[in-house]
Short mmCIF file of C-alpha atoms in Angstrom, two decimals:
data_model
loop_
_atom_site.label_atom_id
_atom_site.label_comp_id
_atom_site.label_asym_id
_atom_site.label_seq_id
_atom_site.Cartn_x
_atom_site.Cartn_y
_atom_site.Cartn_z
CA UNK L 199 69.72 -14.61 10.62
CA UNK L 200 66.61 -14.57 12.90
CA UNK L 201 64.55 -17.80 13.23
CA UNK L 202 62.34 -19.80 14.69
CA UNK L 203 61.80 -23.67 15.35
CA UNK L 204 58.92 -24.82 16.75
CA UNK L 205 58.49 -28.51 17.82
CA UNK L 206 56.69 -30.88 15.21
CA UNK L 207 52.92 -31.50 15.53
CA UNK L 208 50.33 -32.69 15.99
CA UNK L 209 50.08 -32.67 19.45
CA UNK L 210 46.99 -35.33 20.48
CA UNK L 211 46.04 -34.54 23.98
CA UNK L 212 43.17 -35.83 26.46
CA UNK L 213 41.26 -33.27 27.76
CA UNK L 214 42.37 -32.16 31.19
CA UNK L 215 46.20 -32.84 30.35
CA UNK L 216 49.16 -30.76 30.42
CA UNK L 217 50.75 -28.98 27.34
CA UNK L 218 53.71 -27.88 26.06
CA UNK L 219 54.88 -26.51 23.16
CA UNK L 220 58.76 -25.77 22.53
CA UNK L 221 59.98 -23.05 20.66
CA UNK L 222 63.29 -21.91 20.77
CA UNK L 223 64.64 -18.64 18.77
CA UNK L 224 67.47 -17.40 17.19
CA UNK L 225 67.93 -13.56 17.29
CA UNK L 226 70.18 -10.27 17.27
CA UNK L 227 69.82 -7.61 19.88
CA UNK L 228 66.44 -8.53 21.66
CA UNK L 229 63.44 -9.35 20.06
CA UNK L 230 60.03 -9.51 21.53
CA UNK L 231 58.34 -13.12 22.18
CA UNK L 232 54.86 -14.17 20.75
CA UNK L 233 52.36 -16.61 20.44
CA UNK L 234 49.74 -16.20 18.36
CA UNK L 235 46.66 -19.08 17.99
CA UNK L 236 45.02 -19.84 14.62
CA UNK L 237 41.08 -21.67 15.19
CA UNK L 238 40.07 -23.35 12.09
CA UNK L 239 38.81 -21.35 9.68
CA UNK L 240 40.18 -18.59 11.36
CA UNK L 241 43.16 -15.96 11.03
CA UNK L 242 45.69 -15.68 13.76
CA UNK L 243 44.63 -13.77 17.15
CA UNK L 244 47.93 -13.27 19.58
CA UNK L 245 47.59 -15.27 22.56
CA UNK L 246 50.32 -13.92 24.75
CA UNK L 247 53.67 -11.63 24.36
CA UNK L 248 57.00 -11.04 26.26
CA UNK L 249 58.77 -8.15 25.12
CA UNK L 250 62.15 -8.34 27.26
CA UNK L 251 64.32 -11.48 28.85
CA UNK L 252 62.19 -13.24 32.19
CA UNK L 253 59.16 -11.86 31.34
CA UNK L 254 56.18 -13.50 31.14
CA UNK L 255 53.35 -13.98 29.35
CA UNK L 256 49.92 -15.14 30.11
CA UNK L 257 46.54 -15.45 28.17
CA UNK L 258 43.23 -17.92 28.53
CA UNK L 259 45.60 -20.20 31.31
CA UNK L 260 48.32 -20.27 29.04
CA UNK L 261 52.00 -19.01 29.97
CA UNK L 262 55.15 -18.76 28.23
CA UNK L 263 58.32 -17.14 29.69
CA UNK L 264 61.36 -15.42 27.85
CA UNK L 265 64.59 -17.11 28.40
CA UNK L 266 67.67 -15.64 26.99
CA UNK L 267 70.02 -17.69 28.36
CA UNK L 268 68.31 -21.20 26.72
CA UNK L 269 67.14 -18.51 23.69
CA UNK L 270 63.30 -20.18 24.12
CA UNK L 271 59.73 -19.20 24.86
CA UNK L 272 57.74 -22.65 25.35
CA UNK L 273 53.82 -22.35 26.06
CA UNK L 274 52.24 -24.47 29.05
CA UNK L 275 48.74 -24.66 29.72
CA UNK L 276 47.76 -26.72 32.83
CA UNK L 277 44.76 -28.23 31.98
CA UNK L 278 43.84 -28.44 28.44
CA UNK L 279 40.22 -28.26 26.77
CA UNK L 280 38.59 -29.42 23.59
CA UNK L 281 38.31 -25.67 22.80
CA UNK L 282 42.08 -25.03 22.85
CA UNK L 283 42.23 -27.34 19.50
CA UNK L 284 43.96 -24.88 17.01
CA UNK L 285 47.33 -24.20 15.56
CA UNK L 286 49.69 -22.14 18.04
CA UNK L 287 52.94 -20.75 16.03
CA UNK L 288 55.42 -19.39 17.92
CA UNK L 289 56.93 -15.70 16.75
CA UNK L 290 59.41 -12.94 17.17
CA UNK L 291 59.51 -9.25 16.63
CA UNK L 292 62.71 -8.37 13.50
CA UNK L 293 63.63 -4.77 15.48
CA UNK L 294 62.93 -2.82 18.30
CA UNK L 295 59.92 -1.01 16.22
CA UNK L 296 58.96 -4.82 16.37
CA UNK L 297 57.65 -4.09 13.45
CA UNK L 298 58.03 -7.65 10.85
CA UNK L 299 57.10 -10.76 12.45
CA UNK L 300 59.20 -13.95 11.90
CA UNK L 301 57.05 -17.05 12.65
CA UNK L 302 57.88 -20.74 13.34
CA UNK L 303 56.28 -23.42 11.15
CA UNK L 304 53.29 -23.97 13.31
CA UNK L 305 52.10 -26.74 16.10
CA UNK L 306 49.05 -27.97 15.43
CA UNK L 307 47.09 -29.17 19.06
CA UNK L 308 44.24 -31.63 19.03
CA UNK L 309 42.41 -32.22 22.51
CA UNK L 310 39.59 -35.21 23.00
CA UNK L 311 37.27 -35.36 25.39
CA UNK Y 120 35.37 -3.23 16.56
CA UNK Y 121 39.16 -3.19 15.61
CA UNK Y 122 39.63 -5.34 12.68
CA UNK Y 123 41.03 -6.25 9.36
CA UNK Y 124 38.89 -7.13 6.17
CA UNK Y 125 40.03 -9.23 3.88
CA UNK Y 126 38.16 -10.21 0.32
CA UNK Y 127 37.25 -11.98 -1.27
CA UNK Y 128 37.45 -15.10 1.41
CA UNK Y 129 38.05 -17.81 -1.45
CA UNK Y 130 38.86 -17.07 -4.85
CA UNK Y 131 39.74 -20.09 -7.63
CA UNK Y 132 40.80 -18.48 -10.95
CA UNK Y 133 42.61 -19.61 -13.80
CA UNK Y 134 46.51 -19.57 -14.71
CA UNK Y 135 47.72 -15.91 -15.76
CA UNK Y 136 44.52 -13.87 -15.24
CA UNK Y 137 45.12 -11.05 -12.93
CA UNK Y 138 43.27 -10.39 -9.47
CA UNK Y 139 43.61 -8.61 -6.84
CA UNK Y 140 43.19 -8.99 -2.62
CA UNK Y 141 41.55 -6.16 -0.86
CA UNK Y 142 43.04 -5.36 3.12
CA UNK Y 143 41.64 -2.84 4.72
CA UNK Y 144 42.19 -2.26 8.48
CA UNK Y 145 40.01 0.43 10.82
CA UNK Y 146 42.78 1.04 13.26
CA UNK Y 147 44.44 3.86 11.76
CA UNK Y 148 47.39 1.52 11.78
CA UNK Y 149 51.03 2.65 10.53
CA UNK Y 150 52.35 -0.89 9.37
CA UNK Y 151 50.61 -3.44 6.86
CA UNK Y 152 51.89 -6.65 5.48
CA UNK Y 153 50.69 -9.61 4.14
CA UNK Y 154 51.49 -13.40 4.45
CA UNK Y 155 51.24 -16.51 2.61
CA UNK Y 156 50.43 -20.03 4.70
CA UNK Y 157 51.58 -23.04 3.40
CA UNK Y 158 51.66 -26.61 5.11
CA UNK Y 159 54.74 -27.47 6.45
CA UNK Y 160 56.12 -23.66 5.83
CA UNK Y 161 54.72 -22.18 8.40
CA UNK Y 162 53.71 -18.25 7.44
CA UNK Y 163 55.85 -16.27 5.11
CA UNK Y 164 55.71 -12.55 4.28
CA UNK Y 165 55.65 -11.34 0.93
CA UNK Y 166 55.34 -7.51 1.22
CA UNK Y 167 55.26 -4.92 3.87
CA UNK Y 168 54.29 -1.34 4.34
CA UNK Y 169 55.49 1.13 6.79
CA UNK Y 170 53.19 3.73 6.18
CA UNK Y 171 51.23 5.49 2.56
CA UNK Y 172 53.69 5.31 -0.47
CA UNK Y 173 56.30 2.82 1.39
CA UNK Y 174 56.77 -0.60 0.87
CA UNK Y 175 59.32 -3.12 0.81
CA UNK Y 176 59.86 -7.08 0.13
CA UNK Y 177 59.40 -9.29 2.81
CA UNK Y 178 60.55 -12.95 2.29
CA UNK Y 179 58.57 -14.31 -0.71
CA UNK Y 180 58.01 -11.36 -3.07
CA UNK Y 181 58.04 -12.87 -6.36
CA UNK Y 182 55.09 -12.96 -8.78
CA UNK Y 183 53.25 -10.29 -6.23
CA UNK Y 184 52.82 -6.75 -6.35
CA UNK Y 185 51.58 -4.03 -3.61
CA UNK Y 186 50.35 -0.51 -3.52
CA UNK Y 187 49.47 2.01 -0.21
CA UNK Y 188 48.33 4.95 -1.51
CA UNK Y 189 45.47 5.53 1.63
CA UNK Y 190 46.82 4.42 5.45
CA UNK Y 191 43.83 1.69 5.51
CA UNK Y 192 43.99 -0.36 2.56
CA UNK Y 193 46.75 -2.43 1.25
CA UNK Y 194 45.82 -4.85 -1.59
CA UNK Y 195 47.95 -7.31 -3.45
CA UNK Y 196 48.21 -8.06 -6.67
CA UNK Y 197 48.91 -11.02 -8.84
CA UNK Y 198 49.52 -9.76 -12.33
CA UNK Y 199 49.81 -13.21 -13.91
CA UNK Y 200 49.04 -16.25 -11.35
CA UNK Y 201 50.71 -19.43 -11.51
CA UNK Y 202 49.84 -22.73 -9.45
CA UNK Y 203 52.55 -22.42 -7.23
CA UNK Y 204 50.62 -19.11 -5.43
CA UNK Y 205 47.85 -21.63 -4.53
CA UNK Y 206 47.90 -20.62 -0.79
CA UNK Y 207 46.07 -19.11 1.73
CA UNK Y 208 47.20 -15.48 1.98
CA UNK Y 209 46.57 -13.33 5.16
CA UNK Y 210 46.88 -9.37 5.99
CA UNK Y 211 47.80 -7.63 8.75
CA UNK Y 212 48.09 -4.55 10.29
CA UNK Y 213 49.61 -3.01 13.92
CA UNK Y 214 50.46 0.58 14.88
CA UNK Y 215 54.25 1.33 15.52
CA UNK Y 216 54.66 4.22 18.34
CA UNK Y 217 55.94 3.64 21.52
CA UNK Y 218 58.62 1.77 22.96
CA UNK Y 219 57.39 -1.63 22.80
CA UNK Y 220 56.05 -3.70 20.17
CA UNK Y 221 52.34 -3.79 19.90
CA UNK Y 222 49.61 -6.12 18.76
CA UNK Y 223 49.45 -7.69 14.87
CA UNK Y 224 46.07 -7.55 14.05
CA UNK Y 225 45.55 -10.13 11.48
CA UNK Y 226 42.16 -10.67 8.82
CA UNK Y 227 40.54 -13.74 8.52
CA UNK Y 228 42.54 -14.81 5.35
CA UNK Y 229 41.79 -15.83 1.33
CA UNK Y 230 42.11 -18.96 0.35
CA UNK Y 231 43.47 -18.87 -3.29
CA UNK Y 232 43.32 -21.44 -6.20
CA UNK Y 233 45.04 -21.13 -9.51
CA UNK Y 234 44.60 -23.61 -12.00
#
């Protein structure tokens, strides 16, 4: 069936450093690609989205591209900043209506200063 | 502004006594579903809607119930709570013409207690 696996958190990061976050999918046909950001206290607010295979996505400095052939859609941001602490989850789309969402487990990010 | 209103926020009740979640979304959205968030389990869905008088089981339907009878509001029920639905529960919403998939608009979630 359709999943996603998201790499374990937390992710501890100095301010200033470089992210990543892995996800990698598994789908029929071709799902849409999301990543959706969750602030404390907070409910989720998408970040970016690629709907088809190469496409890319980009939000706030953050970019993720959609790779069919390695079936993942990993977020980078360059430069991190305290304000980026949150939990990212990584998500696809069920059906072309893209209707029901199917999300991973969750990364949480912590940045210091 | 384009949003989705949960309530209440926080809620602690008591083993077996009914209650209900209020959604209700401005956006003249199609599609409604809601979601439970758990620690380690990531978000699951428990219902869906595709539009008035349709809905369907997502993932994690049991001990919940759903109704759409108006296009904006889409509350869930818990006819008799149990511990194990301590979670924090979230709505959302998104519109389903066109070709692509569009925006989930999520609310700011209810964070549920049963004792």
């Amino acid at each position: 069936g359709n999943s996603v696996t998201q790499m374990e958190g937390p992710v501890t990061l100095s301010e200033e450093a470089f992210l990543t976050i892995n996800c990698t999918y598994t789908a029929t046909g071709y799902p849409s690609l999301f990543w959706y950001v969750q602030y404390p206290g907070e409910g989720l607010q998408l970040l970016l989205k690629a709907t088809k295979a190469d496409d890319k996505g980009s939000n706030k400095g953050f970019e993720a591209t959609y790779r069919k052939e390695t079936t993942s859609f990993h977020l980078e941001k360059g430069s991190v900043q305290v304000s980026d602490s949150a939990v990212y989850f990584c998500a696809l789309s069920r059906n072309q209506a893209g209707t029901a969402l199917i999300f991973g487990k969750g990364t949480t990010l912590s940045v210091s200063s | 502004e384009a949003q989705v209103t949960q309530n209440p926020r926080y809620l602690i009740t008591v083993t077996g006594k009914k209650l209900t979640v209020t959604c209700s979304q401005n956006m003249n959205h199609e599609y409604m579903s809601w979601y439970r968030q758990d620690p380690g389990l990531g978000l699951r869905q428990i219902y869906y809607s595709m539009n008035v008088e349709v809905t369907d089981k997502g993932d994690v339907p049991e001990g919940y119930k759903v109704s759409r009878k108006e296009k904006r509001n889409f509350p869930l029920i818990l006819e008799s709570p149990s511990p194990n639905q301590t979670s924090l529960y979230f709505c959302a919403s998104r519109g389903v013409r066109g070709p692509h998939n569009t925006e989930a608009f999520f609310g700011q979630g209810t964070r549920l207690t049963v004792v």
